[in-house]
Amino acid sequence: MKILIIGANGQLGKDMVTACKAANHDTVGVDLPQIDITDGNQTSRFISSVKPDTIINCAAFTAVDRCESDRAKAFAANRDGVAHLAEAAATCGAALAHISTDYVFDGTKREPYVETDLPNPRSVYGESKLAGEQVLAKILPRHYIFRIAWLYGLQGANFVKTIRTIALQKAHNGESLRVVDDQVGTPTYTREVCAQILAVLSQNTFGLFHCTAEGACSWYAFARHIIESYRIAVDLQPCTTVEFPRPAPRPANSVLENARLKKEGLNRMVEWRQAFAAFLEEERQPSGE
Ligand SMILES: NC(=O)c1ccc[n+]([C@@H]2O[C@H](COP(=O)([O-])OP(=O)(O)OC[C@H]3O[C@@H](n4cnc5c(N)ncnc54)[C@H](OP(=O)(O)O)[C@@H]3O)[C@@H](O)[C@H]2O)c1
């Protein structure tokens, strides 16, 4: 397959390029400023020059708190950008795989969310990502939407790197580290997501897929697992969301069930601690960052 990856310099995009090349796909990766998906004409020109079989969109405005104060930018990238990609894909006969988020849900459900649950985003980021899903489904029948969550990997900034850095500082200064314990979700490793997406693309099974690791934990439990894995002797304390206010509201429960992947016999996502062990192993390799 000729695969075009948009957002190829991002946390997921970089690993997606590597995964596609490793699977011997004819792979083209692109990001700002070569392509700006908020610009419909430029996007259309770029895609018709590449003529991909499949586009994987890893590009988005992902700064969840900044979306609250810049609604226009959030919708320009996360809704209109997806519409431009879908229109360009339709013109050149390509399929489009798009990445979405657990934050499309309000977090009030007690059980894990399945694909048939009604989204009800609480943040501008979640609203704009849901709008992106909706325009894609409307414009292009040959689409895939993968809702992922709590992403970490070797590339870019993420919770693992942030906690490791802050924990080392706090340990050095003899201070405690407080992390919210009343938001539950599933840490999900970029490389697992890439492998899962490629497995689905090889089947031509279109539509919506929840795509996270198995199991769940709170941010506090994830932080504890991180500091223990790196053997950082910091005093880690749980706190509540109310004690740690952020501009964008987060869902209390954003655990996703990979119901569709399981139904199709395609689920290859492993338990989150097992995936984290694989991440640590990759990080120790000379090529890891
Ligand atoms: N990170 C998470 O925990 C998480 C959770 C659930 C879902 N997701 C979804 O997963 C996907 C990948 O996330 P990520 O963490 O890899 O994000 P990321 O590291 O922020 O990467 C996004 C990439 O898209 C680029 N981009 C932004 N606006 C663009 C535009 N208008 N045109 C072209 N490229 C543009 C960014 O460039 P600049 O850096 O130059 O802006 C960046 O290289 C996103 O769809 C995100 O919504 C992420």
mmCIF file of N, CA and C in Angstrom, residues 220-266:
data_model
loop_
_atom_site.group_PDB
_atom_site.id
_atom_site.type_symbol
_atom_site.label_atom_id
_atom_site.label_comp_id
_atom_site.label_asym_id
_atom_site.label_seq_id
_atom_site.Cartn_x
_atom_site.Cartn_y
_atom_site.Cartn_z
ATOM 1 N N TYR A 220 -3.037 8.640 39.153
ATOM 2 C CA TYR A 220 -2.174 8.405 40.321
ATOM 3 C C TYR A 220 -1.545 6.999 40.242
ATOM 4 N N ALA A 221 -2.377 5.989 39.938
ATOM 5 C CA ALA A 221 -1.852 4.611 39.857
ATOM 6 C C ALA A 221 -0.830 4.493 38.725
ATOM 7 N N PHE A 222 -1.091 5.200 37.617
ATOM 8 C CA PHE A 222 -0.127 5.180 36.499
ATOM 9 C C PHE A 222 1.184 5.843 36.947
ATOM 10 N N ALA A 223 1.051 6.979 37.643
ATOM 11 C CA ALA A 223 2.251 7.682 38.124
ATOM 12 C C ALA A 223 3.046 6.786 39.074
ATOM 13 N N ARG A 224 2.326 6.054 39.951
ATOM 14 C CA ARG A 224 3.020 5.153 40.888
ATOM 15 C C ARG A 224 3.781 4.081 40.103
ATOM 16 N N HIS A 225 3.132 3.544 39.077
ATOM 17 C CA HIS A 225 3.782 2.511 38.259
ATOM 18 C C HIS A 225 5.029 3.080 37.570
ATOM 19 N N ILE A 226 4.945 4.327 37.144
ATOM 20 C CA ILE A 226 6.084 4.970 36.460
ATOM 21 C C ILE A 226 7.245 5.171 37.437
ATOM 22 N N ILE A 227 6.949 5.747 38.609
ATOM 23 C CA ILE A 227 8.086 6.040 39.522
ATOM 24 C C ILE A 227 8.705 4.748 40.050
ATOM 25 N N GLU A 228 7.878 3.706 40.216
ATOM 26 C CA GLU A 228 8.450 2.428 40.671
ATOM 27 C C GLU A 228 9.302 1.801 39.563
ATOM 28 N N SER A 229 8.828 1.933 38.322
ATOM 29 C CA SER A 229 9.584 1.358 37.198
ATOM 30 C C SER A 229 10.944 2.036 37.041
ATOM 31 N N TYR A 230 10.974 3.367 37.274
ATOM 32 C CA TYR A 230 12.247 4.099 37.151
ATOM 33 C C TYR A 230 12.993 4.185 38.502
ATOM 34 N N ARG A 231 12.420 3.535 39.510
ATOM 35 C CA ARG A 231 13.021 3.512 40.865
ATOM 36 C C ARG A 231 13.329 4.920 41.369
ATOM 37 N N ILE A 232 12.309 5.790 41.285
ATOM 38 C CA ILE A 232 12.467 7.167 41.784
ATOM 39 C C ILE A 232 11.842 7.227 43.188
ATOM 40 N N ALA A 233 12.646 7.574 44.171
ATOM 41 C CA ALA A 233 12.174 7.572 45.563
ATOM 42 C C ALA A 233 11.535 8.919 45.902
ATOM 43 N N VAL A 234 10.332 9.144 45.355
ATOM 44 C CA VAL A 234 9.628 10.399 45.643
ATOM 45 C C VAL A 234 8.383 10.060 46.461
ATOM 46 N N ASP A 235 7.978 11.010 47.300
ATOM 47 C CA ASP A 235 6.745 10.816 48.075
ATOM 48 C C ASP A 235 5.564 11.164 47.161
ATOM 49 N N LEU A 236 4.843 10.144 46.698
ATOM 50 C CA LEU A 236 3.726 10.345 45.757
ATOM 51 C C LEU A 236 2.412 10.294 46.525
ATOM 52 N N GLN A 237 1.595 11.331 46.345
ATOM 53 C CA GLN A 237 0.328 11.421 47.084
ATOM 54 C C GLN A 237 -0.848 11.559 46.113
ATOM 55 N N PRO A 238 -1.974 10.870 46.393
ATOM 56 C CA PRO A 238 -3.166 11.054 45.547
ATOM 57 C C PRO A 238 -3.850 12.375 45.866
ATOM 58 N N CYS A 239 -4.472 12.980 44.852
ATOM 59 C CA CYS A 239 -5.317 14.149 45.110
ATOM 60 C C CYS A 239 -6.550 14.058 44.216
ATOM 61 N N THR A 240 -7.478 14.982 44.401
ATOM 62 C CA THR A 240 -8.713 14.949 43.609
ATOM 63 C C THR A 240 -8.618 15.971 42.470
ATOM 64 N N THR A 241 -9.513 15.816 41.490
ATOM 65 C CA THR A 241 -9.573 16.762 40.370
ATOM 66 C C THR A 241 -9.877 18.167 40.889
ATOM 67 N N VAL A 242 -10.717 18.248 41.917
ATOM 68 C CA VAL A 242 -11.081 19.548 42.493
ATOM 69 C C VAL A 242 -9.846 20.240 43.081
ATOM 70 N N GLU A 243 -8.940 19.450 43.646
ATOM 71 C CA GLU A 243 -7.712 20.026 44.220
ATOM 72 C C GLU A 243 -6.702 20.439 43.151
ATOM 73 N N PHE A 244 -6.892 19.930 41.913
ATOM 74 C CA PHE A 244 -5.918 20.184 40.838
ATOM 75 C C PHE A 244 -6.668 20.695 39.610
ATOM 76 N N PRO A 245 -7.285 21.906 39.706
ATOM 77 C CA PRO A 245 -8.152 22.392 38.614
ATOM 78 C C PRO A 245 -7.366 22.701 37.343
ATOM 79 N N ARG A 246 -7.970 22.383 36.188
ATOM 80 C CA ARG A 246 -7.375 22.663 34.879
ATOM 81 C C ARG A 246 -8.410 23.413 34.046
ATOM 82 N N PRO A 247 -7.983 24.168 33.026
ATOM 83 C CA PRO A 247 -8.967 24.897 32.210
ATOM 84 C C PRO A 247 -9.998 23.980 31.554
ATOM 85 N N ALA A 248 -9.574 22.802 31.057
ATOM 86 C CA ALA A 248 -10.520 21.903 30.376
ATOM 87 C C ALA A 248 -10.977 20.799 31.329
ATOM 88 N N PRO A 249 -12.297 20.600 31.427
ATOM 89 C CA PRO A 249 -12.760 19.481 32.238
ATOM 90 C C PRO A 249 -12.385 18.146 31.602
ATOM 91 N N ARG A 250 -12.018 17.175 32.415
ATOM 92 C CA ARG A 250 -11.669 15.828 31.922
ATOM 93 C C ARG A 250 -12.734 14.834 32.385
ATOM 94 N N PRO A 251 -13.009 13.796 31.572
ATOM 95 C CA PRO A 251 -13.969 12.783 32.018
ATOM 96 C C PRO A 251 -13.423 11.989 33.212
ATOM 97 N N ALA A 252 -14.287 11.704 34.208
ATOM 98 C CA ALA A 252 -13.845 10.916 35.368
ATOM 99 C C ALA A 252 -13.564 9.470 34.948
ATOM 100 N N ASN A 253 -14.414 8.956 34.063
ATOM 101 C CA ASN A 253 -14.185 7.600 33.530
ATOM 102 C C ASN A 253 -14.017 7.703 32.024
ATOM 103 N N SER A 254 -12.821 7.414 31.530
ATOM 104 C CA SER A 254 -12.670 7.420 30.069
ATOM 105 C C SER A 254 -12.116 6.076 29.599
ATOM 106 N N VAL A 255 -12.498 5.033 30.315
ATOM 107 C CA VAL A 255 -12.057 3.686 29.917
ATOM 108 C C VAL A 255 -12.855 3.253 28.685
ATOM 109 N N LEU A 256 -12.148 2.816 27.653
ATOM 110 C CA LEU A 256 -12.802 2.355 26.422
ATOM 111 C C LEU A 256 -12.673 0.839 26.312
ATOM 112 N N GLU A 257 -13.724 0.212 25.848
ATOM 113 C CA GLU A 257 -13.688 -1.230 25.570
ATOM 114 C C GLU A 257 -13.501 -1.391 24.054
ATOM 115 N N ASN A 258 -12.535 -2.203 23.651
ATOM 116 C CA ASN A 258 -12.284 -2.432 22.217
ATOM 117 C C ASN A 258 -13.315 -3.427 21.671
ATOM 118 N N ALA A 259 -14.578 -3.079 21.810
ATOM 119 C CA ALA A 259 -15.653 -4.033 21.508
ATOM 120 C C ALA A 259 -15.646 -4.438 20.029
ATOM 121 N N ARG A 260 -15.489 -3.452 19.163
ATOM 122 C CA ARG A 260 -15.541 -3.746 17.714
ATOM 123 C C ARG A 260 -14.335 -4.602 17.297
ATOM 124 N N LEU A 261 -13.149 -4.241 17.787
ATOM 125 C CA LEU A 261 -11.953 -5.037 17.445
ATOM 126 C C LEU A 261 -12.146 -6.479 17.884
ATOM 127 N N LYS A 262 -12.729 -6.655 19.061
ATOM 128 C CA LYS A 262 -12.933 -8.024 19.586
ATOM 129 C C LYS A 262 -13.980 -8.758 18.756
ATOM 130 N N LYS A 263 -15.031 -8.045 18.402
ATOM 131 C CA LYS A 263 -16.110 -8.662 17.599
ATOM 132 C C LYS A 263 -15.576 -9.140 16.249
ATOM 133 N N GLU A 264 -14.660 -8.348 15.677
ATOM 134 C CA GLU A 264 -14.101 -8.707 14.354
ATOM 135 C C GLU A 264 -12.932 -9.687 14.478
ATOM 136 N N GLY A 265 -12.578 -10.068 15.717
ATOM 137 C CA GLY A 265 -11.434 -10.965 15.931
ATOM 138 C C GLY A 265 -10.106 -10.295 15.624
ATOM 139 N N LEU A 266 -10.046 -8.964 15.786
ATOM 140 C CA LEU A 266 -8.844 -8.215 15.395
ATOM 141 C C LEU A 266 -8.080 -7.629 16.575
#
